[in-house]
Short mmCIF file of C-alpha atoms in Angstrom, two decimals:
data_model
loop_
_atom_site.label_atom_id
_atom_site.label_comp_id
_atom_site.label_asym_id
_atom_site.label_seq_id
_atom_site.Cartn_x
_atom_site.Cartn_y
_atom_site.Cartn_z
CA UNK A 1 13.59 -28.51 63.38
CA UNK A 2 10.60 -29.52 60.99
CA UNK A 3 10.50 -28.74 57.48
CA UNK A 4 8.91 -25.78 56.51
CA UNK A 5 5.79 -26.26 54.19
CA UNK A 6 3.13 -24.12 52.81
CA UNK A 7 0.86 -24.99 55.80
CA UNK A 8 3.50 -24.07 58.34
CA UNK A 9 2.37 -21.14 60.55
CA UNK A 10 4.82 -18.15 60.50
CA UNK A 11 5.86 -16.10 63.55
CA UNK A 12 8.55 -13.40 63.91
CA UNK A 13 10.60 -11.31 66.17
CA UNK A 14 10.76 -7.57 65.55
CA UNK A 15 13.92 -6.23 66.85
CA UNK A 16 16.81 -3.55 66.01
CA UNK A 17 19.51 -4.67 66.18
CA UNK A 18 18.65 -8.25 65.42
CA UNK A 19 21.76 -10.25 65.45
CA UNK A 20 21.66 -10.98 69.06
CA UNK A 21 18.15 -12.20 69.47
CA UNK A 22 17.85 -15.82 70.74
CA UNK A 23 14.09 -16.07 70.59
CA UNK A 24 14.22 -17.78 67.05
CA UNK A 25 16.48 -20.62 68.56
CA UNK A 26 14.43 -21.03 71.76
CA UNK A 27 10.88 -20.69 70.31
CA UNK A 28 11.65 -23.11 67.32
CA UNK A 29 12.83 -25.66 69.82
CA UNK A 30 9.64 -25.05 71.86
CA UNK A 31 7.38 -25.51 68.67
CA UNK A 32 9.23 -28.70 68.09
CA UNK A 33 8.69 -30.01 71.46
CA UNK A 34 5.11 -29.28 71.30
CA UNK A 35 4.91 -30.78 67.80
CA UNK A 36 3.65 -27.39 66.52
CA UNK A 37 4.00 -26.99 62.73
CA UNK A 38 5.38 -23.32 63.18
CA UNK A 39 8.49 -21.38 62.41
CA UNK A 40 9.68 -18.16 64.06
CA UNK A 41 12.08 -15.93 61.98
CA UNK A 42 13.90 -12.62 62.86
CA UNK A 43 12.44 -9.62 61.45
CA UNK A 44 14.80 -6.58 61.33
CA UNK A 45 12.81 -3.43 61.53
CA UNK A 46 14.17 -0.05 62.53
CA UNK A 47 11.99 2.53 64.54
CA UNK A 48 11.40 4.51 61.12
CA UNK A 49 9.69 1.55 59.53
CA UNK A 50 8.09 -0.17 62.40
CA UNK A 51 4.56 1.07 61.53
CA UNK A 52 4.61 -0.04 57.95
CA UNK A 53 6.17 -3.37 58.80
CA UNK A 54 3.52 -4.03 61.40
CA UNK A 55 0.67 -2.95 58.76
CA UNK A 56 2.12 -5.53 56.38
CA UNK A 57 2.22 -8.27 58.90
CA UNK A 58 -1.41 -7.54 59.65
CA UNK A 59 -2.35 -8.58 56.05
CA UNK A 60 -0.46 -12.04 56.25
CA UNK A 61 -3.04 -14.60 56.83
CA UNK A 62 -0.64 -17.46 58.12
CA UNK A 63 1.14 -15.23 60.67
CA UNK A 64 0.40 -16.32 64.19
CA UNK A 65 2.06 -13.32 65.72
CA UNK A 66 5.26 -11.56 66.61
CA UNK A 67 7.53 -11.29 69.62
CA UNK A 68 8.72 -7.64 69.99
CA UNK A 69 11.82 -6.53 71.54
CA UNK A 70 14.12 -3.51 71.73
CA UNK A 71 13.58 -0.85 70.72
CA UNK A 72 9.86 -1.28 69.72
CA UNK A 73 8.18 -2.57 73.07
CA UNK A 74 6.62 1.04 73.62
CA UNK A 75 5.85 1.80 70.01
CA UNK A 76 4.09 -1.29 69.28
CA UNK A 77 1.30 -0.63 71.73
CA UNK A 78 -0.08 2.33 69.48
CA UNK A 79 -0.03 -0.21 66.56
CA UNK A 80 -1.99 -2.93 68.10
CA UNK A 81 -5.81 -2.86 67.79
CA UNK A 82 -6.25 -3.93 71.39
CA UNK A 83 -3.82 -4.60 74.22
CA UNK A 84 -4.24 -6.55 77.52
CA UNK A 85 -4.77 -4.64 80.75
CA UNK A 86 -1.22 -5.38 81.80
CA UNK A 87 0.22 -4.06 78.68
CA UNK A 88 -1.84 -1.02 79.00
CA UNK A 89 -0.93 -0.32 82.40
CA UNK A 90 2.83 -0.83 81.65
CA UNK A 91 2.45 0.99 78.47
CA UNK A 92 4.50 -1.58 76.49
CA UNK A 93 4.12 -5.01 74.81
CA UNK A 94 6.58 -7.77 73.72
CA UNK A 95 4.15 -10.17 72.10
CA UNK A 96 1.37 -9.50 69.59
CA UNK A 97 -1.18 -12.11 68.46
CA UNK A 98 -2.82 -11.92 65.08
CA UNK A 99 -6.48 -12.91 65.09
CA UNK A 100 -7.92 -14.57 62.02
CA UNK A 101 -9.51 -11.38 60.99
CA UNK A 102 -6.27 -9.52 61.08
CA UNK A 103 -6.67 -7.80 64.47
CA UNK A 104 -3.51 -7.37 66.34
CA UNK A 105 -3.61 -8.13 70.20
CA UNK A 106 -0.75 -7.11 72.30
CA UNK A 107 0.48 -8.24 75.79
CA UNK A 108 3.59 -7.74 78.02
CA UNK A 109 5.29 -10.71 79.54
CA UNK A 110 8.79 -9.28 80.29
CA UNK A 111 7.89 -8.75 84.00
CA UNK A 112 6.30 -12.23 84.52
CA UNK A 113 9.35 -13.67 82.63
CA UNK A 114 12.05 -11.76 84.64
CA UNK A 115 10.35 -12.80 87.95
CA UNK A 116 9.95 -16.32 86.83
CA UNK A 117 13.48 -16.61 85.79
CA UNK A 118 14.62 -15.29 89.16
CA UNK A 119 12.60 -17.79 90.87
CA UNK A 120 13.74 -20.63 88.56
CA UNK A 121 17.24 -19.56 89.92
CA UNK A 122 16.12 -20.03 93.52
CA UNK A 123 15.81 -16.13 94.23
CA UNK A 124 12.30 -14.99 95.51
CA UNK A 125 11.93 -11.06 95.14
CA UNK A 126 9.62 -11.06 98.03
CA UNK A 127 10.66 -8.91 100.87
CA UNK A 128 13.97 -7.83 99.05
CA UNK A 129 14.88 -4.27 97.98
CA UNK A 130 15.41 -3.79 94.41
CA UNK A 131 17.26 -1.21 92.28
CA UNK A 132 15.95 -0.89 88.52
CA UNK A 133 18.08 0.95 85.94
CA UNK A 134 15.79 2.06 83.03
CA UNK A 135 12.24 3.14 82.61
CA UNK A 136 11.54 1.86 79.14
CA UNK A 137 9.38 -0.78 77.96
CA UNK A 138 11.10 -3.92 79.84
CA UNK A 139 11.83 -1.71 82.85
CA UNK A 140 8.15 -0.86 83.15
CA UNK A 141 7.04 -4.57 82.97
CA UNK A 142 9.80 -5.53 85.60
CA UNK A 143 8.86 -2.90 87.78
CA UNK A 144 5.33 -3.92 88.01
CA UNK A 145 6.11 -7.50 88.38
CA UNK A 146 8.76 -6.79 91.26
CA UNK A 147 5.89 -4.56 93.01
CA UNK A 148 3.38 -7.39 92.41
CA UNK A 149 6.05 -10.03 93.76
CA UNK A 150 6.21 -8.15 97.00
CA UNK A 151 9.45 -6.30 96.99
CA UNK A 152 10.31 -4.28 100.20
CA UNK A 153 10.97 -1.13 98.15
CA UNK A 154 11.89 -0.28 94.66
CA UNK A 155 14.31 2.28 93.45
CA UNK A 156 14.14 3.50 89.70
CA UNK A 157 16.97 5.23 88.03
CA UNK A 158 16.70 6.59 84.54
CA UNK A 159 18.79 8.77 82.43
CA UNK A 160 15.68 10.84 81.68
CA UNK A 161 14.29 11.35 85.24
CA UNK A 162 10.82 12.46 84.15
CA UNK A 163 10.17 8.76 82.81
CA UNK A 164 11.28 7.36 86.17
CA UNK A 165 8.80 9.69 87.92
CA UNK A 166 6.14 8.80 85.49
CA UNK A 167 6.69 5.01 86.19
CA UNK A 168 6.70 5.64 90.01
CA UNK A 169 3.25 7.38 89.72
CA UNK A 170 1.79 4.63 87.65
CA UNK A 171 3.05 1.99 90.25
CA UNK A 172 1.39 3.94 92.82
CA UNK A 173 -1.93 3.51 91.06
CA UNK A 174 -1.30 -0.24 90.90
CA UNK A 175 -0.20 -0.47 94.71
CA UNK A 176 -0.62 2.69 96.80
CA UNK A 177 1.32 0.92 99.55
CA UNK A 178 4.39 0.10 97.45
CA UNK A 179 7.50 2.03 98.41
CA UNK A 180 9.01 3.44 95.27
CA UNK A 181 11.65 6.10 94.91
CA UNK A 182 13.39 7.81 91.89
CA UNK A 183 17.10 7.15 92.28
CA UNK A 184 20.76 8.06 90.91
CA UNK A 185 23.16 5.87 89.07
CA UNK A 186 24.32 4.61 92.59
CA UNK A 187 22.83 1.09 93.17
CA UNK A 188 24.23 0.61 96.87
CA UNK A 189 21.99 -0.59 99.52
CA UNK A 190 19.77 -2.68 97.47
CA UNK A 191 19.50 -6.56 97.52
CA UNK A 192 18.62 -6.75 93.78
CA UNK A 193 20.19 -4.70 91.07
CA UNK A 194 18.51 -4.96 87.64
CA UNK A 195 19.64 -3.60 84.46
CA UNK A 196 16.44 -3.10 82.30
CA UNK A 197 18.13 -0.76 79.87
CA UNK A 198 19.58 -1.92 76.46
CA UNK A 199 22.98 -0.86 77.50
CA UNK A 200 25.40 -3.67 77.15
CA UNK A 201 23.99 -4.95 73.86
CA UNK A 202 26.49 -3.10 72.03
CA UNK A 203 30.24 -3.23 72.68
CA UNK A 204 30.83 0.57 73.15
CA UNK A 205 27.73 1.25 75.36
CA UNK A 206 28.42 3.03 78.54
CA UNK A 207 27.65 0.98 81.71
CA UNK A 208 23.93 1.34 82.78
CA UNK A 209 24.82 2.27 86.49
CA UNK A 210 27.94 3.20 88.62
CA UNK A 211 29.47 -0.36 89.18
CA UNK A 212 32.16 1.24 91.61
CA UNK A 213 29.08 1.37 94.19
CA UNK A 214 28.38 -2.47 93.88
CA UNK A 215 29.33 -4.45 96.89
CA UNK A 216 29.22 -8.28 97.99
CA UNK A 217 25.86 -9.42 98.97
CA UNK A 218 24.09 -7.64 96.03
CA UNK A 219 22.70 -9.78 93.21
CA UNK A 220 23.12 -7.92 89.90
CA UNK A 221 20.62 -9.12 87.17
CA UNK A 222 20.86 -8.52 83.52
CA UNK A 223 18.00 -8.79 80.83
CA UNK A 224 20.47 -8.83 77.97
CA UNK A 225 21.29 -12.27 76.70
CA UNK A 226 23.85 -11.41 74.02
CA UNK A 227 26.62 -10.90 75.14
CA UNK A 228 26.10 -13.44 77.76
CA UNK A 229 28.42 -11.54 80.23
CA UNK A 230 27.88 -7.94 79.76
CA UNK A 231 30.28 -5.35 81.01
CA UNK A 232 27.91 -4.77 83.98
CA UNK A 233 27.93 -8.54 84.91
CA UNK A 234 31.72 -8.58 84.55
CA UNK A 235 32.17 -5.57 86.79
CA UNK A 236 29.66 -6.97 89.31
CA UNK A 237 31.57 -10.39 89.45
CA UNK A 238 34.83 -8.57 89.97
CA UNK A 239 33.23 -6.78 92.81
CA UNK A 240 32.04 -9.92 94.46
CA UNK A 241 28.39 -9.59 93.63
CA UNK A 242 26.18 -12.60 92.65
CA UNK A 243 25.08 -12.45 89.25
CA UNK A 244 21.96 -13.31 87.20
CA UNK A 245 22.16 -13.54 83.32
CA UNK A 246 19.59 -12.69 80.85
CA UNK A 247 18.81 -16.22 79.73
CA UNK A 248 16.44 -17.37 82.47
CA UNK A 249 14.02 -14.46 81.70
CA UNK A 250 13.73 -15.67 78.13
CA UNK A 251 13.29 -19.22 79.19
CA UNK A 252 10.62 -18.24 81.51
CA UNK A 253 8.86 -16.31 78.60
CA UNK A 254 9.02 -18.90 75.77
CA UNK A 255 6.32 -20.86 77.13
CA UNK A 256 4.29 -18.05 78.14
CA UNK A 257 4.52 -16.24 74.84
CA UNK A 258 3.78 -19.49 72.83
CA UNK A 259 0.58 -19.95 74.87
CA UNK A 260 -0.50 -16.28 74.24
CA UNK A 261 0.03 -16.94 70.45
CA UNK A 262 -2.41 -19.66 70.55
CA UNK A 263 0.10 -22.58 70.30
CA UNK A 264 -1.22 -25.36 72.14
CA UNK A 265 0.74 -28.83 72.68
CA UNK A 266 -0.65 -32.16 71.06
CA UNK A 267 -2.43 -33.01 74.19
CA UNK A 268 -4.21 -29.67 74.40
CA UNK A 269 -5.39 -29.95 70.90
CA UNK A 270 -6.84 -33.48 71.30
CA UNK B 1 17.78 -27.40 57.79
CA UNK B 2 20.03 -25.11 59.77
CA UNK B 3 18.99 -23.61 62.99
CA UNK B 4 17.50 -20.07 62.44
CA UNK B 5 19.18 -17.30 64.57
CA UNK B 6 19.26 -13.71 64.74
CA UNK B 7 21.59 -13.40 61.65
CA UNK B 8 19.74 -15.76 59.36
CA UNK B 9 18.60 -14.11 56.21
CA UNK B 10 14.80 -14.18 55.60
CA UNK B 11 13.09 -14.87 52.26
CA UNK B 12 9.36 -15.46 51.59
CA UNK B 13 6.80 -16.95 48.98
CA UNK B 14 3.66 -14.76 48.49
CA UNK B 15 0.80 -16.99 47.42
CA UNK B 16 -2.74 -17.36 47.91
CA UNK B 17 -3.99 -20.05 48.44
CA UNK B 18 -0.61 -20.93 50.22
CA UNK B 19 -0.84 -24.52 51.39
CA UNK B 20 0.21 -25.98 48.05
CA UNK B 21 3.54 -24.25 47.60
CA UNK B 22 6.56 -26.25 47.48
CA UNK B 23 9.10 -23.45 47.28
CA UNK B 24 9.86 -23.46 51.13
CA UNK B 25 10.92 -27.21 50.89
CA UNK B 26 13.06 -26.86 47.75
CA UNK B 27 14.60 -23.40 48.51
CA UNK B 28 15.53 -24.30 52.05
CA UNK B 29 17.17 -27.50 50.76
CA UNK B 30 18.86 -25.44 48.25
CA UNK B 31 20.10 -22.91 50.77
CA UNK B 32 21.57 -25.84 52.96
CA UNK B 33 23.38 -27.27 49.99
CA UNK B 34 25.04 -23.77 49.37
CA UNK B 35 25.55 -23.34 53.06
CA UNK B 36 23.55 -20.17 52.92
CA UNK B 37 22.23 -19.08 56.37
CA UNK B 38 18.87 -18.23 55.01
CA UNK B 39 15.28 -19.51 55.50
CA UNK B 40 12.37 -19.25 53.20
CA UNK B 41 8.90 -18.99 54.73
CA UNK B 42 5.23 -19.13 53.14
CA UNK B 43 3.62 -15.64 53.29
CA UNK B 44 -0.05 -15.92 52.64
CA UNK B 45 -1.31 -12.63 51.38
CA UNK B 46 -4.67 -12.20 49.46
CA UNK B 47 -4.97 -9.74 46.53
CA UNK B 48 -6.59 -7.29 48.85
CA UNK B 49 -3.55 -7.07 51.14
CA UNK B 50 -0.73 -7.45 48.70
CA UNK B 51 0.26 -3.83 48.40
CA UNK B 52 0.57 -3.24 52.07
CA UNK B 53 2.14 -6.59 52.69
CA UNK B 54 4.84 -5.79 50.15
CA UNK B 55 5.11 -2.18 51.55
CA UNK B 56 5.74 -3.92 54.96
CA UNK B 57 8.38 -6.40 53.56
CA UNK B 58 10.35 -3.36 52.16
CA UNK B 59 10.94 -2.14 55.70
CA UNK B 60 12.42 -5.28 56.79
CA UNK B 61 16.38 -5.05 56.71
CA UNK B 62 17.10 -8.69 56.85
CA UNK B 63 14.73 -9.75 54.05
CA UNK B 64 16.64 -11.04 51.02
CA UNK B 65 13.65 -11.04 48.77
CA UNK B 66 10.49 -12.85 48.01
CA UNK B 67 9.28 -15.39 45.46
CA UNK B 68 5.91 -14.45 43.97
CA UNK B 69 3.16 -16.88 42.65
CA UNK B 70 -0.45 -17.39 41.97
CA UNK B 71 -2.30 -14.78 41.95
CA UNK B 72 0.20 -11.95 42.40
CA UNK B 73 2.60 -12.28 39.65
CA UNK B 74 1.09 -9.38 37.62
CA UNK B 75 0.03 -7.06 40.46
CA UNK B 76 3.60 -7.47 42.00
CA UNK B 77 5.22 -5.49 38.83
CA UNK B 78 3.50 -2.18 39.84
CA UNK B 79 4.64 -2.78 43.54
CA UNK B 80 8.37 -2.82 42.58
CA UNK B 81 10.64 0.14 42.28
CA UNK B 82 12.27 -1.45 39.28
CA UNK B 83 11.74 -4.57 37.14
CA UNK B 84 14.24 -6.37 34.89
CA UNK B 85 13.56 -5.81 30.89
CA UNK B 86 11.96 -9.32 30.58
CA UNK B 87 9.66 -8.85 33.58
CA UNK B 88 8.48 -5.41 31.86
CA UNK B 89 7.94 -7.19 28.42
CA UNK B 90 6.11 -9.84 30.07
CA UNK B 91 4.14 -7.71 32.47
CA UNK B 92 4.84 -10.20 35.36
CA UNK B 93 7.34 -11.11 37.82
CA UNK B 94 7.97 -14.12 40.10
CA UNK B 95 10.81 -13.00 42.08
CA UNK B 96 11.61 -9.80 43.79
CA UNK B 97 15.11 -8.83 45.44
CA UNK B 98 15.34 -6.39 48.24
CA UNK B 99 18.24 -4.31 47.89
CA UNK B 100 20.01 -2.88 50.99
CA UNK B 101 18.28 0.51 50.76
CA UNK B 102 14.86 -1.19 50.54
CA UNK B 103 14.32 -0.85 46.80
CA UNK B 104 12.45 -3.74 45.29
CA UNK B 105 13.78 -5.30 42.05
CA UNK B 106 11.43 -7.68 40.34
CA UNK B 107 12.30 -10.34 37.68
CA UNK B 108 10.44 -13.16 35.84
CA UNK B 109 11.76 -16.48 35.89
CA UNK B 110 8.76 -18.76 34.97
CA UNK B 111 9.55 -18.97 31.26
CA UNK B 112 13.28 -19.89 31.71
CA UNK B 113 12.17 -22.32 34.49
CA UNK B 114 9.49 -23.96 32.26
CA UNK B 115 11.65 -24.45 29.18
CA UNK B 116 14.63 -25.58 31.43
CA UNK B 117 12.37 -28.20 33.11
CA UNK B 118 11.20 -29.34 29.59
CA UNK B 119 14.88 -29.81 28.53
CA UNK B 120 15.83 -31.47 31.79
CA UNK B 121 13.19 -34.12 30.74
CA UNK B 122 14.83 -34.38 27.46
CA UNK B 123 12.19 -32.23 25.35
CA UNK B 124 13.54 -29.51 23.22
CA UNK B 125 10.80 -27.18 22.15
CA UNK B 126 12.59 -26.04 19.17
CA UNK B 127 10.63 -26.71 15.94
CA UNK B 128 7.58 -28.09 17.86
CA UNK B 129 4.11 -26.49 17.70
CA UNK B 130 2.71 -25.50 21.08
CA UNK B 131 -0.76 -24.76 22.67
CA UNK B 132 -0.94 -22.55 25.61
CA UNK B 133 -4.07 -22.39 28.02
CA UNK B 134 -3.89 -19.13 29.95
CA UNK B 135 -2.70 -15.41 29.29
CA UNK B 136 -1.76 -14.49 32.91
CA UNK B 137 1.62 -13.93 34.47
CA UNK B 138 2.83 -17.47 34.14
CA UNK B 139 1.30 -17.93 30.50
CA UNK B 140 3.05 -14.75 29.54
CA UNK B 141 6.38 -15.89 30.56
CA UNK B 142 6.10 -19.31 29.05
CA UNK B 143 4.89 -17.78 25.78
CA UNK B 144 7.92 -15.56 25.69
CA UNK B 145 10.23 -18.40 26.54
CA UNK B 146 8.58 -20.80 24.06
CA UNK B 147 8.96 -18.26 21.21
CA UNK B 148 12.53 -17.58 22.06
CA UNK B 149 13.14 -21.28 22.37
CA UNK B 150 11.97 -21.64 18.75
CA UNK B 151 8.61 -23.44 18.67
CA UNK B 152 7.33 -23.56 14.93
CA UNK B 153 4.12 -21.91 16.09
CA UNK B 154 2.31 -21.08 19.23
CA UNK B 155 -1.45 -20.97 19.91
CA UNK B 156 -2.88 -19.11 22.82
CA UNK B 157 -6.18 -19.96 24.33
CA UNK B 158 -7.70 -17.83 27.25
CA UNK B 159 -11.17 -17.40 28.70
CA UNK B 160 -10.85 -13.67 28.32
CA UNK B 161 -9.85 -13.58 24.66
CA UNK B 162 -8.68 -10.03 24.61
CA UNK B 163 -5.80 -11.03 26.91
CA UNK B 164 -4.78 -13.61 24.40
CA UNK B 165 -4.84 -11.03 21.65
CA UNK B 166 -2.63 -8.65 23.90
CA UNK B 167 -0.21 -11.20 24.57
CA UNK B 168 -0.08 -12.14 20.76
CA UNK B 169 0.74 -8.57 19.94
CA UNK B 170 3.53 -8.38 22.58
CA UNK B 171 4.99 -11.46 21.20
CA UNK B 172 5.00 -9.83 17.91
CA UNK B 173 7.18 -7.15 18.96
CA UNK B 174 9.53 -9.61 20.47
CA UNK B 175 9.95 -11.62 17.26
CA UNK B 176 7.94 -10.30 14.28
CA UNK B 177 8.61 -13.71 12.68
CA UNK B 178 6.96 -15.72 15.25
CA UNK B 179 3.82 -17.56 14.14
CA UNK B 180 1.37 -16.89 17.04
CA UNK B 181 -2.59 -17.28 16.86
CA UNK B 182 -5.34 -17.14 19.38
CA UNK B 183 -7.15 -20.29 19.84
CA UNK B 184 -10.07 -22.00 21.31
CA UNK B 185 -10.12 -24.69 24.09
CA UNK B 186 -9.47 -27.34 21.52
CA UNK B 187 -5.74 -28.09 21.86
CA UNK B 188 -5.71 -30.72 18.84
CA UNK B 189 -2.94 -30.49 16.32
CA UNK B 190 -0.09 -29.30 18.62
CA UNK B 191 2.79 -31.25 19.89
CA UNK B 192 3.11 -29.47 23.27
CA UNK B 193 -0.07 -28.49 25.13
CA UNK B 194 0.56 -26.52 28.14
CA UNK B 195 -1.56 -25.41 31.17
CA UNK B 196 -0.32 -21.98 32.35
CA UNK B 197 -3.55 -21.16 34.17
CA UNK B 198 -4.11 -21.98 37.92
CA UNK B 199 -7.16 -24.21 36.98
CA UNK B 200 -6.33 -27.51 38.64
CA UNK B 201 -5.02 -26.03 41.99
CA UNK B 202 -8.45 -26.46 43.53
CA UNK B 203 -10.38 -29.68 43.48
CA UNK B 204 -13.55 -28.27 41.98
CA UNK B 205 -11.72 -26.27 39.36
CA UNK B 206 -13.09 -26.72 35.74
CA UNK B 207 -10.62 -28.29 33.31
CA UNK B 208 -8.48 -25.64 31.55
CA UNK B 209 -9.02 -27.10 28.34
CA UNK B 210 -11.11 -29.45 26.21
CA UNK B 211 -9.49 -32.80 27.03
CA UNK B 212 -11.71 -34.87 24.71
CA UNK B 213 -9.61 -33.35 21.86
CA UNK B 214 -6.27 -34.76 23.16
CA UNK B 215 -4.65 -37.62 21.32
CA UNK B 216 -1.60 -39.79 21.49
CA UNK B 217 1.56 -38.19 20.29
CA UNK B 218 0.71 -34.88 22.21
CA UNK B 219 2.81 -34.00 25.21
CA UNK B 220 0.59 -32.32 28.05
CA UNK B 221 2.49 -30.18 30.40
CA UNK B 222 1.40 -28.68 33.88
CA UNK B 223 2.65 -25.93 35.80
CA UNK B 224 0.82 -26.77 39.04
CA UNK B 225 2.78 -28.95 41.25
CA UNK B 226 0.18 -29.71 43.97
CA UNK B 227 -1.68 -31.87 43.22
CA UNK B 228 0.91 -33.59 41.39
CA UNK B 229 -1.48 -35.30 39.06
CA UNK B 230 -4.08 -32.71 38.12
CA UNK B 231 -7.43 -33.62 36.55
CA UNK B 232 -5.77 -32.42 33.28
CA UNK B 233 -2.76 -34.82 33.53
CA UNK B 234 -5.18 -37.58 34.51
CA UNK B 235 -7.14 -37.01 31.45
CA UNK B 236 -4.18 -36.64 29.31
CA UNK B 237 -2.63 -39.98 30.38
CA UNK B 238 -6.05 -41.79 29.72
CA UNK B 239 -6.10 -40.51 26.30
CA UNK B 240 -2.62 -41.75 25.66
CA UNK B 241 -0.75 -38.47 25.78
CA UNK B 242 2.90 -38.20 27.32
CA UNK B 243 2.55 -36.00 30.43
CA UNK B 244 5.01 -33.40 31.98
CA UNK B 245 4.55 -32.52 35.66
CA UNK B 246 4.81 -29.18 37.42
CA UNK B 247 7.86 -30.08 39.47
CA UNK B 248 10.64 -29.84 36.84
CA UNK B 249 9.79 -26.24 36.30
CA UNK B 250 10.28 -25.45 39.92
CA UNK B 251 13.44 -27.47 40.07
CA UNK B 252 14.94 -25.65 37.32
CA UNK B 253 13.84 -22.16 38.86
CA UNK B 254 15.11 -22.68 42.34
CA UNK B 255 18.83 -22.23 41.42
CA UNK B 256 17.88 -19.25 39.15
CA UNK B 257 15.79 -17.61 41.82
CA UNK B 258 18.54 -18.03 44.54
CA UNK B 259 21.02 -16.39 42.11
CA UNK B 260 18.90 -13.48 41.46
CA UNK B 261 18.31 -13.15 45.18
CA UNK B 262 21.89 -12.58 45.52
CA UNK B 263 22.65 -16.09 47.27
CA UNK B 264 26.05 -17.35 46.43
CA UNK B 265 27.47 -20.64 47.17
CA UNK B 266 30.58 -20.98 49.61
CA UNK B 267 32.84 -21.20 46.66
CA UNK B 268 31.64 -18.08 44.98
CA UNK B 269 31.98 -16.08 48.21
CA UNK B 270 35.50 -17.21 48.55
#
């Protein structure tokens, strides 16, 4: 990557844990490809310090913005001065731009990124049934994007059932014709099975769903990138399912995020 | 430099303006030489936002610490939880370590760095007379280090005379035998002439002292690194003085700062 100097623009990724994030590698590659003099660094903030960290970042004049990931995607919304319509609807953001006056504008790209990654892998969600584990920030974004992409029906399963019910109701406001139900840990009978929880990030995490109910013909999708093969994907492969790793979602998002952060390639600048 | 990942330790330099800082280049080279997985980025904070920026940095668990430069070296002392004896005596700090529990510990290395840079250039201050322009954070540190290095006498000149008087009194507490006086913009009659103000950083800055009083035999020293040749150094060279650039002070400090920030080379770790 480029040499960092006093004029290099700074970006960060807020996460906890932080060791697994791959955005620094990917975004710094992307900046280099665009010949953008910027650097993205990991910013390890716990839920207990997020508000004051964000308040501090607001005061940094050379900060372009931050990517936001687990567990901060929902909490960040309240800390922004403004969020885009999609972030407000979803109730979560994963990218925050810092305007020149210090105002923070949040946006959510997880859903677009996930569906983009599926399409990049040759899988169009249109007309397929989908099972979604989770109802947090990423799950909300993916649910909205799957409905917008035209899935035939969507089942949402979450440990706290009320959060799944709430998501179902918000989806109904987006598209009253969408077929959405609240499910159980059993993912059987769905073409696409998506883990949008953070379970699998830590080695001792429980599985996000009942893998004994998986069967050939299903495609099991992860949004976790590290480890590359989570316990869920391993179990899915053993049961003869097709699998979809977490990486394509990030790959699809990197360009979208950079654009939202105001980074333009050399041709766009000229 | 190394690829930045989720486990890379993050460091910053707080400054305003920021464009001229050379610490990112030098420290990142130094980290690479030590095989330390760390990255230092520029952090542009104005005096109006310094406190909240520092409060935010305190919440970042993967932050090793920050270098602090103009105009924050004095203000940072009050924002630390603890400062070293030398930083307290000088009333300024230019490096802050973040402990694992979030406590911030400040230290001042400008003086050691400046004298180290002079010695690296083959000039020992011992027994020489010195004229110092400025009484801010860097000037305080350099004054203490020059007295400790054994200058024959020290003259301090500052636009606000009371600050020079105050520095003189604190130096007397450090070393009651030191010969210190408060001077005028006229630097004549001193072996070493040191600019420890930030005048020269901006193109339209006035000169930090009366250059028409410079004469051959004097050595005029800068702590400003960008521009490399300030208006002061240019005038000094024209009047036949020896000149000493700002860079050696930084070079001498980089290793000292890294050590204070807890960075050890691979041999020290083993």
